[in-house]
Amino acid sequence: MAIIKSKNRARQATDALVHTFLATLAIIWVIPILWVLAESFNKNTAPFNTTFFPTEWTFDNYIQLFSDRSVLDFPRMFMNTLIVAVFTCIISVTFVLIVSYALSRLRFQFRKVYMNVALILGMFPGIMAVVAIYFILKTMGLTAGWTTNLALIIVYSAGSGAGFYVMKGYMDTIPYSLDEAALLDGCTRFQIFTKIILPLTKPMIVYQAIISFLTPWLDFVMAKAIARTQENYTVALGLWKMLEKEYIFDWFARFAAGAVCVSIPIAILFIVMQRFYQESMSGSVKG
């Protein structure tokens, strides 16, 4: 009994230490978020404060962020980013699903060669191609006016088909016997893809949709290289602009408000996508 009690006390002490450590990390992680949220309601627009939390609170930062367009047009930047992110998400998910299905379910010449080439190219960071991408888009006339959004959509979604490894790996776990049974029942490859594979890959579709949306929503480097004027800026460029020395004293609190606004679509996306996480076979229809 003494040995059992000693083990229980040791386990309880270990659990207490682990939970204390995790609680400390949670507090460290939450504090910056709370500070940005509090700073977005700060009446003092300058970046320097004597207290951690604001002494005077106001909602004017949010109002001015979307109403004052004379210096920085944040609503336009927000809309530019939303358009690019939504279209990139749709195109990227479609590309990845098609490529993953073809590589997982079909056997054709140069299949392994393509996968190896895609794996090797994926090891190089995309920033290495920024200069070449910019001059290609400039030659095509896609770096000025409304075509900048089109250029960003093309850049973010064009190479998405090469990021198929996670989706393909998940499709490989789906028994091929389901495909064979469906073929015997008279299903076409397209029906197998839409009625069997897609329902079973919902968790990975959710993952791919989130990743595809967040990439253009949070990217700075590629957007900075392609978007050359304020009317084509994304929210990342807009927030960066607010911290420049000619704006920071009047726009720092609005920068915090903008950071909060940028996080809202991400939170909504996660909340909406949560209900699509399904790990079981439910939802699959054969025939």
PDB file of C-alpha atoms in Angstrom:
ATOM      1  CA  MET A   1       0.000   0.000   0.000  1.00  0.00           C
ATOM      2  CA  ALA A   2       2.822   2.361   0.859  1.00  0.00           C
ATOM      3  CA  ILE A   3       4.335   1.887  -2.605  1.00  0.00           C
ATOM      4  CA  ILE A   4       0.972   2.591  -4.278  1.00  0.00           C
ATOM      5  CA  LYS A   5       0.455   5.752  -2.208  1.00  0.00           C
ATOM      6  CA  SER A   6       3.981   6.891  -3.032  1.00  0.00           C
ATOM      7  CA  LYS A   7       3.338   6.397  -6.757  1.00  0.00           C
ATOM      8  CA  ASN A   8       0.038   8.286  -6.514  1.00  0.00           C
ATOM      9  CA  ARG A   9       1.726  11.215  -4.775  1.00  0.00           C
ATOM     10  CA  ALA A  10       4.478  11.260  -7.389  1.00  0.00           C
ATOM     11  CA  ARG A  11       1.877  11.190 -10.169  1.00  0.00           C
ATOM     12  CA  GLN A  12      -0.100  14.009  -8.548  1.00  0.00           C
ATOM     13  CA  ALA A  13       3.053  16.099  -8.135  1.00  0.00           C
ATOM     14  CA  THR A  14       3.962  15.514 -11.789  1.00  0.00           C
ATOM     15  CA  ASP A  15       0.437  16.446 -12.925  1.00  0.00           C
ATOM     16  CA  ALA A  16       0.571  19.619 -10.816  1.00  0.00           C
ATOM     17  CA  LEU A  17       3.893  20.649 -12.354  1.00  0.00           C
ATOM     18  CA  VAL A  18       2.673  19.923 -15.895  1.00  0.00           C
ATOM     19  CA  HIS A  19      -0.564  21.860 -15.391  1.00  0.00           C
ATOM     20  CA  THR A  20       1.314  24.774 -13.812  1.00  0.00           C
ATOM     21  CA  PHE A  21       3.698  24.856 -16.760  1.00  0.00           C
ATOM     22  CA  LEU A  22       0.850  24.725 -19.292  1.00  0.00           C
ATOM     23  CA  ALA A  23      -1.102  27.414 -17.426  1.00  0.00           C
ATOM     24  CA  THR A  24       1.981  29.658 -17.455  1.00  0.00           C
ATOM     25  CA  LEU A  25       2.413  29.166 -21.203  1.00  0.00           C
ATOM     26  CA  ALA A  26      -1.293  29.904 -21.741  1.00  0.00           C
ATOM     27  CA  ILE A  27      -1.010  33.163 -19.810  1.00  0.00           C
ATOM     28  CA  ILE A  28       2.109  34.184 -21.747  1.00  0.00           C
ATOM     29  CA  TRP A  29       0.277  33.391 -25.004  1.00  0.00           C
ATOM     30  CA  VAL A  30      -2.910  35.264 -24.065  1.00  0.00           C
ATOM     31  CA  ILE A  31      -1.329  38.445 -22.658  1.00  0.00           C
ATOM     32  CA  PRO A  32      -0.256  39.925 -26.059  1.00  0.00           C
ATOM     33  CA  ILE A  33      -3.724  39.224 -27.474  1.00  0.00           C
ATOM     34  CA  LEU A  34      -5.407  40.971 -24.546  1.00  0.00           C
ATOM     35  CA  TRP A  35      -2.997  43.890 -24.868  1.00  0.00           C
ATOM     36  CA  VAL A  36      -3.715  44.374 -28.588  1.00  0.00           C
ATOM     37  CA  LEU A  37      -7.452  44.155 -27.918  1.00  0.00           C
ATOM     38  CA  ALA A  38      -7.192  46.713 -25.093  1.00  0.00           C
ATOM     39  CA  GLU A  39      -4.922  48.980 -27.166  1.00  0.00           C
ATOM     40  CA  SER A  40      -7.523  49.057 -29.949  1.00  0.00           C
ATOM     41  CA  PHE A  41      -9.829  50.932 -27.522  1.00  0.00           C
ATOM     42  CA  ASN A  42      -7.114  53.319 -26.295  1.00  0.00           C
ATOM     43  CA  LYS A  43      -7.955  57.014 -26.607  1.00  0.00           C
ATOM     44  CA  ASN A  44      -4.231  57.784 -26.752  1.00  0.00           C
ATOM     45  CA  THR A  45      -3.243  57.078 -30.365  1.00  0.00           C
ATOM     46  CA  ALA A  46       0.529  57.270 -29.730  1.00  0.00           C
ATOM     47  CA  PRO A  47       2.604  54.088 -29.277  1.00  0.00           C
ATOM     48  CA  PHE A  48       3.930  55.147 -25.860  1.00  0.00           C
ATOM     49  CA  ASN A  49       1.880  54.545 -22.695  1.00  0.00           C
ATOM     50  CA  THR A  50       2.783  54.698 -19.018  1.00  0.00           C
ATOM     51  CA  THR A  51       0.400  51.861 -18.138  1.00  0.00           C
ATOM     52  CA  PHE A  52      -0.111  48.396 -19.573  1.00  0.00           C
ATOM     53  CA  PHE A  53      -3.821  48.930 -20.160  1.00  0.00           C
ATOM     54  CA  PRO A  54      -5.325  52.206 -21.442  1.00  0.00           C
ATOM     55  CA  THR A  55      -6.427  54.812 -18.935  1.00  0.00           C
ATOM     56  CA  GLU A  56      -9.065  56.218 -21.313  1.00  0.00           C
ATOM     57  CA  TRP A  57     -11.226  54.025 -23.508  1.00  0.00           C
ATOM     58  CA  THR A  58     -12.951  54.828 -26.779  1.00  0.00           C
ATOM     59  CA  PHE A  59     -14.497  53.114 -29.803  1.00  0.00           C
ATOM     60  CA  ASP A  60     -13.322  55.891 -32.139  1.00  0.00           C
ATOM     61  CA  ASN A  61     -10.339  53.877 -33.398  1.00  0.00           C
ATOM     62  CA  TYR A  62     -12.639  51.376 -35.098  1.00  0.00           C
ATOM     63  CA  ILE A  63     -14.893  54.117 -36.445  1.00  0.00           C
ATOM     64  CA  GLN A  64     -11.989  56.144 -37.860  1.00  0.00           C
ATOM     65  CA  LEU A  65     -10.332  53.023 -39.256  1.00  0.00           C
ATOM     66  CA  PHE A  66     -13.264  52.451 -41.591  1.00  0.00           C
ATOM     67  CA  SER A  67     -14.491  56.029 -42.054  1.00  0.00           C
ATOM     68  CA  ASP A  68     -11.266  58.033 -42.506  1.00  0.00           C
ATOM     69  CA  ARG A  69      -9.979  57.107 -45.961  1.00  0.00           C
ATOM     70  CA  SER A  70      -8.027  60.288 -46.648  1.00  0.00           C
ATOM     71  CA  VAL A  71      -4.640  58.852 -45.635  1.00  0.00           C
ATOM     72  CA  LEU A  72      -4.939  55.048 -45.576  1.00  0.00           C
ATOM     73  CA  ASP A  73      -7.951  53.358 -47.132  1.00  0.00           C
ATOM     74  CA  PHE A  74      -8.231  50.368 -44.802  1.00  0.00           C
ATOM     75  CA  PRO A  75     -11.703  49.241 -45.999  1.00  0.00           C
ATOM     76  CA  ARG A  76     -10.377  48.943 -49.559  1.00  0.00           C
ATOM     77  CA  MET A  77      -7.349  47.008 -48.342  1.00  0.00           C
ATOM     78  CA  PHE A  78      -9.616  44.722 -46.327  1.00  0.00           C
ATOM     79  CA  MET A  79     -11.843  44.088 -49.354  1.00  0.00           C
ATOM     80  CA  ASN A  80      -8.828  43.457 -51.614  1.00  0.00           C
ATOM     81  CA  THR A  81      -7.526  40.843 -49.185  1.00  0.00           C
ATOM     82  CA  LEU A  82     -10.926  39.215 -48.743  1.00  0.00           C
ATOM     83  CA  ILE A  83     -11.422  38.873 -52.518  1.00  0.00           C
ATOM     84  CA  VAL A  84      -7.950  37.415 -53.031  1.00  0.00           C
ATOM     85  CA  ALA A  85      -8.265  35.031 -50.054  1.00  0.00           C
ATOM     86  CA  VAL A  86     -11.721  33.700 -51.009  1.00  0.00           C
ATOM     87  CA  PHE A  87     -10.853  33.023 -54.656  1.00  0.00           C
ATOM     88  CA  THR A  88      -7.463  31.573 -53.713  1.00  0.00           C
ATOM     89  CA  CYS A  89      -9.142  29.265 -51.206  1.00  0.00           C
ATOM     90  CA  ILE A  90     -11.656  27.960 -53.766  1.00  0.00           C
ATOM     91  CA  ILE A  91      -9.095  27.472 -56.557  1.00  0.00           C
ATOM     92  CA  SER A  92      -6.433  25.946 -54.297  1.00  0.00           C
ATOM     93  CA  VAL A  93      -8.778  23.420 -52.696  1.00  0.00           C
ATOM     94  CA  THR A  94     -10.035  22.400 -56.149  1.00  0.00           C
ATOM     95  CA  PHE A  95      -6.501  21.984 -57.519  1.00  0.00           C
ATOM     96  CA  VAL A  96      -5.284  19.991 -54.521  1.00  0.00           C
ATOM     97  CA  LEU A  97      -8.291  17.665 -54.548  1.00  0.00           C
ATOM     98  CA  ILE A  98      -7.957  16.925 -58.270  1.00  0.00           C
ATOM     99  CA  VAL A  99      -4.188  16.364 -58.150  1.00  0.00           C
ATOM    100  CA  SER A 100      -4.385  14.283 -54.967  1.00  0.00           C
ATOM    101  CA  TYR A 101      -7.155  12.071 -56.351  1.00  0.00           C
ATOM    102  CA  ALA A 102      -5.275  11.480 -59.595  1.00  0.00           C
ATOM    103  CA  LEU A 103      -2.042  10.568 -57.808  1.00  0.00           C
ATOM    104  CA  SER A 104      -3.746   8.440 -55.164  1.00  0.00           C
ATOM    105  CA  ARG A 105      -6.221   6.511 -57.295  1.00  0.00           C
ATOM    106  CA  LEU A 106      -4.784   6.464 -60.811  1.00  0.00           C
ATOM    107  CA  ARG A 107      -1.592   4.925 -62.175  1.00  0.00           C
ATOM    108  CA  PHE A 108       0.048   6.625 -65.146  1.00  0.00           C
ATOM    109  CA  GLN A 109       3.437   7.260 -66.673  1.00  0.00           C
ATOM    110  CA  PHE A 110       5.751   9.724 -64.869  1.00  0.00           C
ATOM    111  CA  ARG A 111       3.533   9.638 -61.755  1.00  0.00           C
ATOM    112  CA  LYS A 112       6.426   8.993 -59.362  1.00  0.00           C
ATOM    113  CA  VAL A 113       8.642  11.424 -61.267  1.00  0.00           C
ATOM    114  CA  TYR A 114       6.078  14.180 -60.806  1.00  0.00           C
ATOM    115  CA  MET A 115       5.755  13.470 -57.078  1.00  0.00           C
ATOM    116  CA  ASN A 116       9.526  13.522 -56.614  1.00  0.00           C
ATOM    117  CA  VAL A 117       9.904  16.768 -58.564  1.00  0.00           C
ATOM    118  CA  ALA A 118       7.086  18.386 -56.562  1.00  0.00           C
ATOM    119  CA  LEU A 119       8.717  17.236 -53.321  1.00  0.00           C
ATOM    120  CA  ILE A 120      12.093  18.694 -54.296  1.00  0.00           C
ATOM    121  CA  LEU A 121      10.607  22.002 -55.460  1.00  0.00           C
ATOM    122  CA  GLY A 122       8.632  22.244 -52.227  1.00  0.00           C
ATOM    123  CA  MET A 123      11.879  22.312 -50.268  1.00  0.00           C
ATOM    124  CA  PHE A 124      12.756  25.734 -51.717  1.00  0.00           C
ATOM    125  CA  PRO A 125      11.044  28.759 -50.124  1.00  0.00           C
ATOM    126  CA  GLY A 126       8.707  30.695 -52.388  1.00  0.00           C
ATOM    127  CA  ILE A 127      10.524  33.947 -51.582  1.00  0.00           C
ATOM    128  CA  MET A 128      13.346  32.827 -53.904  1.00  0.00           C
ATOM    129  CA  ALA A 129      11.051  33.323 -56.910  1.00  0.00           C
ATOM    130  CA  VAL A 130       9.614  36.725 -55.900  1.00  0.00           C
ATOM    131  CA  VAL A 131      11.710  38.780 -58.329  1.00  0.00           C
ATOM    132  CA  ALA A 132      11.083  36.450 -61.270  1.00  0.00           C
ATOM    133  CA  ILE A 133       7.346  36.305 -60.503  1.00  0.00           C
ATOM    134  CA  TYR A 134       7.113  40.092 -60.350  1.00  0.00           C
ATOM    135  CA  PHE A 135       8.773  40.639 -63.728  1.00  0.00           C
ATOM    136  CA  ILE A 136       6.651  37.928 -65.343  1.00  0.00           C
ATOM    137  CA  LEU A 137       3.484  39.576 -64.026  1.00  0.00           C
ATOM    138  CA  LYS A 138       4.762  43.014 -65.054  1.00  0.00           C
ATOM    139  CA  THR A 139       5.367  41.766 -68.595  1.00  0.00           C
ATOM    140  CA  MET A 140       1.794  40.444 -68.659  1.00  0.00           C
ATOM    141  CA  GLY A 141       0.451  43.801 -67.434  1.00  0.00           C
ATOM    142  CA  LEU A 142      -0.868  42.425 -64.147  1.00  0.00           C
ATOM    143  CA  THR A 143       0.857  44.765 -61.703  1.00  0.00           C
ATOM    144  CA  ALA A 144      -1.304  47.869 -62.071  1.00  0.00           C
ATOM    145  CA  GLY A 145      -4.936  48.661 -61.321  1.00  0.00           C
ATOM    146  CA  TRP A 146      -7.542  46.006 -60.562  1.00  0.00           C
ATOM    147  CA  THR A 147      -5.427  43.331 -62.253  1.00  0.00           C
ATOM    148  CA  THR A 148      -3.175  43.301 -59.182  1.00  0.00           C
ATOM    149  CA  ASN A 149      -5.802  41.290 -57.319  1.00  0.00           C
ATOM    150  CA  LEU A 150      -5.929  38.876 -60.239  1.00  0.00           C
ATOM    151  CA  ALA A 151      -2.129  38.597 -60.149  1.00  0.00           C
ATOM    152  CA  LEU A 152      -2.173  37.793 -56.428  1.00  0.00           C
ATOM    153  CA  ILE A 153      -4.855  35.138 -56.935  1.00  0.00           C
ATOM    154  CA  ILE A 154      -2.806  33.533 -59.706  1.00  0.00           C
ATOM    155  CA  VAL A 155       0.397  33.578 -57.650  1.00  0.00           C
ATOM    156  CA  TYR A 156      -1.162  32.148 -54.484  1.00  0.00           C
ATOM    157  CA  SER A 157      -3.208  29.448 -56.208  1.00  0.00           C
ATOM    158  CA  ALA A 158      -1.014  28.473 -59.191  1.00  0.00           C
ATOM    159  CA  GLY A 159       1.364  26.320 -57.200  1.00  0.00           C
ATOM    160  CA  SER A 160      -1.207  24.880 -54.816  1.00  0.00           C
ATOM    161  CA  GLY A 161      -1.454  21.656 -56.807  1.00  0.00           C
ATOM    162  CA  ALA A 162       2.119  20.847 -55.793  1.00  0.00           C
ATOM    163  CA  GLY A 163       1.102  20.802 -52.126  1.00  0.00           C
ATOM    164  CA  PHE A 164      -0.812  17.564 -52.506  1.00  0.00           C
ATOM    165  CA  TYR A 165       1.191  15.302 -50.201  1.00  0.00           C
ATOM    166  CA  VAL A 166      -0.965  15.660 -47.080  1.00  0.00           C
ATOM    167  CA  MET A 167      -4.229  15.277 -48.994  1.00  0.00           C
ATOM    168  CA  LYS A 168      -2.875  12.357 -51.053  1.00  0.00           C
ATOM    169  CA  GLY A 169      -1.649  10.621 -47.917  1.00  0.00           C
ATOM    170  CA  TYR A 170      -5.124  10.874 -46.430  1.00  0.00           C
ATOM    171  CA  MET A 171      -6.765   9.562 -49.609  1.00  0.00           C
ATOM    172  CA  ASP A 172      -4.349   6.619 -49.599  1.00  0.00           C
ATOM    173  CA  THR A 173      -5.891   5.487 -46.298  1.00  0.00           C
ATOM    174  CA  ILE A 174      -9.333   5.126 -47.929  1.00  0.00           C
ATOM    175  CA  PRO A 175      -9.745   1.475 -48.995  1.00  0.00           C
ATOM    176  CA  TYR A 176      -9.541   1.021 -52.751  1.00  0.00           C
ATOM    177  CA  SER A 177     -12.196  -1.671 -52.397  1.00  0.00           C
ATOM    178  CA  LEU A 178     -14.763   1.135 -52.184  1.00  0.00           C
ATOM    179  CA  ASP A 179     -13.727   2.313 -55.647  1.00  0.00           C
ATOM    180  CA  GLU A 180     -13.880  -1.214 -57.032  1.00  0.00           C
ATOM    181  CA  ALA A 181     -17.339  -1.822 -55.575  1.00  0.00           C
ATOM    182  CA  ALA A 182     -18.571   1.452 -57.023  1.00  0.00           C
ATOM    183  CA  LEU A 183     -17.136   0.593 -60.456  1.00  0.00           C
ATOM    184  CA  LEU A 184     -18.942  -2.751 -60.364  1.00  0.00           C
ATOM    185  CA  ASP A 185     -22.164  -0.877 -59.588  1.00  0.00           C
ATOM    186  CA  GLY A 186     -21.693   1.252 -62.688  1.00  0.00           C
ATOM    187  CA  CYS A 187     -20.228   4.433 -61.159  1.00  0.00           C
ATOM    188  CA  THR A 188     -17.912   6.608 -63.203  1.00  0.00           C
ATOM    189  CA  ARG A 189     -14.620   7.954 -61.872  1.00  0.00           C
ATOM    190  CA  PHE A 190     -16.262  11.339 -61.393  1.00  0.00           C
ATOM    191  CA  GLN A 191     -19.093   9.792 -59.337  1.00  0.00           C
ATOM    192  CA  ILE A 192     -16.568   7.926 -57.205  1.00  0.00           C
ATOM    193  CA  PHE A 193     -14.707  11.184 -56.624  1.00  0.00           C
ATOM    194  CA  THR A 194     -17.796  13.217 -55.707  1.00  0.00           C
ATOM    195  CA  LYS A 195     -19.879  10.627 -53.828  1.00  0.00           C
ATOM    196  CA  ILE A 196     -17.254   8.540 -52.054  1.00  0.00           C
ATOM    197  CA  ILE A 197     -13.874  10.275 -51.873  1.00  0.00           C
ATOM    198  CA  LEU A 198     -15.029  13.828 -51.135  1.00  0.00           C
ATOM    199  CA  PRO A 199     -17.334  12.927 -48.193  1.00  0.00           C
ATOM    200  CA  LEU A 200     -14.559  10.856 -46.632  1.00  0.00           C
ATOM    201  CA  THR A 201     -11.947  13.599 -47.007  1.00  0.00           C
ATOM    202  CA  LYS A 202     -13.949  16.373 -45.320  1.00  0.00           C
ATOM    203  CA  PRO A 203     -11.431  16.780 -42.455  1.00  0.00           C
ATOM    204  CA  MET A 204      -8.613  17.289 -44.959  1.00  0.00           C
ATOM    205  CA  ILE A 205     -10.742  19.595 -47.118  1.00  0.00           C
ATOM    206  CA  VAL A 206     -11.289  21.738 -44.029  1.00  0.00           C
ATOM    207  CA  TYR A 207      -7.560  21.756 -43.330  1.00  0.00           C
ATOM    208  CA  GLN A 208      -6.734  22.687 -46.929  1.00  0.00           C
ATOM    209  CA  ALA A 209      -9.384  25.414 -47.003  1.00  0.00           C
ATOM    210  CA  ILE A 210      -8.028  27.010 -43.835  1.00  0.00           C
ATOM    211  CA  ILE A 211      -4.428  26.899 -45.065  1.00  0.00           C
ATOM    212  CA  SER A 212      -5.403  28.238 -48.496  1.00  0.00           C
ATOM    213  CA  PHE A 213      -7.336  31.124 -46.932  1.00  0.00           C
ATOM    214  CA  LEU A 214      -4.681  32.058 -44.377  1.00  0.00           C
ATOM    215  CA  THR A 215      -1.823  32.175 -46.900  1.00  0.00           C
ATOM    216  CA  PRO A 216      -3.009  35.281 -48.821  1.00  0.00           C
ATOM    217  CA  TRP A 217      -4.707  36.726 -45.750  1.00  0.00           C
ATOM    218  CA  LEU A 218      -1.469  36.902 -43.747  1.00  0.00           C
ATOM    219  CA  ASP A 219       1.196  37.075 -46.462  1.00  0.00           C
ATOM    220  CA  PHE A 220       3.367  40.175 -46.628  1.00  0.00           C
ATOM    221  CA  VAL A 221       6.381  39.460 -48.858  1.00  0.00           C
ATOM    222  CA  MET A 222       4.580  38.458 -52.065  1.00  0.00           C
ATOM    223  CA  ALA A 223       1.924  41.152 -51.656  1.00  0.00           C
ATOM    224  CA  LYS A 224       4.597  43.794 -51.064  1.00  0.00           C
ATOM    225  CA  ALA A 225       6.430  42.771 -54.255  1.00  0.00           C
ATOM    226  CA  ILE A 226       3.318  42.780 -56.477  1.00  0.00           C
ATOM    227  CA  ALA A 227       1.074  45.501 -55.012  1.00  0.00           C
ATOM    228  CA  ARG A 228       2.895  48.755 -55.711  1.00  0.00           C
ATOM    229  CA  THR A 229       0.220  51.364 -54.875  1.00  0.00           C
ATOM    230  CA  GLN A 230      -2.055  51.857 -51.875  1.00  0.00           C
ATOM    231  CA  GLU A 231      -5.211  51.133 -53.837  1.00  0.00           C
ATOM    232  CA  ASN A 232      -3.933  47.581 -54.354  1.00  0.00           C
ATOM    233  CA  TYR A 233      -2.622  46.998 -50.822  1.00  0.00           C
ATOM    234  CA  THR A 234      -3.715  44.056 -48.700  1.00  0.00           C
ATOM    235  CA  VAL A 235      -4.370  44.317 -44.957  1.00  0.00           C
ATOM    236  CA  ALA A 236      -0.839  43.099 -44.164  1.00  0.00           C
ATOM    237  CA  LEU A 237       0.620  46.005 -46.139  1.00  0.00           C
ATOM    238  CA  GLY A 238      -1.894  48.409 -44.630  1.00  0.00           C
ATOM    239  CA  LEU A 239      -0.978  47.429 -41.071  1.00  0.00           C
ATOM    240  CA  TRP A 240       2.717  47.690 -41.937  1.00  0.00           C
ATOM    241  CA  LYS A 241       2.120  51.174 -43.382  1.00  0.00           C
ATOM    242  CA  MET A 242       0.460  52.310 -40.149  1.00  0.00           C
ATOM    243  CA  LEU A 243       3.707  51.657 -38.255  1.00  0.00           C
ATOM    244  CA  GLU A 244       5.837  53.906 -40.456  1.00  0.00           C
ATOM    245  CA  LYS A 245       7.216  56.977 -38.701  1.00  0.00           C
ATOM    246  CA  GLU A 246       4.911  59.456 -40.459  1.00  0.00           C
ATOM    247  CA  TYR A 247       1.784  57.547 -39.373  1.00  0.00           C
ATOM    248  CA  ILE A 248       2.616  55.725 -36.155  1.00  0.00           C
ATOM    249  CA  PHE A 249       1.780  58.527 -33.693  1.00  0.00           C
ATOM    250  CA  ASP A 250      -1.722  58.971 -35.109  1.00  0.00           C
ATOM    251  CA  TRP A 251      -2.382  55.434 -36.280  1.00  0.00           C
ATOM    252  CA  PHE A 252      -0.939  53.109 -33.629  1.00  0.00           C
ATOM    253  CA  ALA A 253      -4.252  52.601 -31.840  1.00  0.00           C
ATOM    254  CA  ARG A 254      -5.949  52.138 -35.204  1.00  0.00           C
ATOM    255  CA  PHE A 255      -3.230  49.614 -36.059  1.00  0.00           C
ATOM    256  CA  ALA A 256      -4.339  47.591 -33.022  1.00  0.00           C
ATOM    257  CA  ALA A 257      -7.968  47.946 -34.127  1.00  0.00           C
ATOM    258  CA  GLY A 258      -6.981  46.766 -37.607  1.00  0.00           C
ATOM    259  CA  ALA A 259      -5.180  43.763 -36.134  1.00  0.00           C
ATOM    260  CA  VAL A 260      -8.369  42.812 -34.273  1.00  0.00           C
ATOM    261  CA  CYS A 261     -10.443  43.210 -37.455  1.00  0.00           C
ATOM    262  CA  VAL A 262      -7.994  41.040 -39.397  1.00  0.00           C
ATOM    263  CA  SER A 263      -8.400  38.242 -36.856  1.00  0.00           C
ATOM    264  CA  ILE A 264     -12.219  38.216 -37.095  1.00  0.00           C
ATOM    265  CA  PRO A 265     -12.528  36.452 -40.505  1.00  0.00           C
ATOM    266  CA  ILE A 266      -9.980  33.877 -39.347  1.00  0.00           C
ATOM    267  CA  ALA A 267     -11.998  33.177 -36.198  1.00  0.00           C
ATOM    268  CA  ILE A 268     -15.215  32.936 -38.226  1.00  0.00           C
ATOM    269  CA  LEU A 269     -13.561  30.540 -40.667  1.00  0.00           C
ATOM    270  CA  PHE A 270     -12.424  28.243 -37.865  1.00  0.00           C
ATOM    271  CA  ILE A 271     -15.847  28.304 -36.193  1.00  0.00           C
ATOM    272  CA  VAL A 272     -17.711  27.557 -39.429  1.00  0.00           C
ATOM    273  CA  MET A 273     -15.284  24.823 -40.469  1.00  0.00           C
ATOM    274  CA  GLN A 274     -15.372  23.036 -37.115  1.00  0.00           C
ATOM    275  CA  ARG A 275     -18.644  21.271 -37.874  1.00  0.00           C
ATOM    276  CA  PHE A 276     -17.152  19.690 -40.999  1.00  0.00           C
ATOM    277  CA  TYR A 277     -14.512  17.769 -39.078  1.00  0.00           C
ATOM    278  CA  GLN A 278     -15.700  14.188 -39.503  1.00  0.00           C
ATOM    279  CA  GLU A 279     -13.428  11.229 -39.059  1.00  0.00           C
ATOM    280  CA  SER A 280     -15.941   8.448 -39.695  1.00  0.00           C
ATOM    281  CA  MET A 281     -17.334   6.867 -42.831  1.00  0.00           C
ATOM    282  CA  SER A 282     -20.633   8.698 -42.468  1.00  0.00           C
ATOM    283  CA  GLY A 283     -21.594  10.798 -45.456  1.00  0.00           C
ATOM    284  CA  SER A 284     -20.240   8.420 -48.054  1.00  0.00           C
ATOM    285  CA  VAL A 285     -22.760   7.445 -50.728  1.00  0.00           C
ATOM    286  CA  LYS A 286     -22.062   4.688 -53.238  1.00  0.00           C
ATOM    287  CA  GLY A 287     -23.994   4.493 -56.498  1.00  0.00           C
TER     288      GLY A 287
END
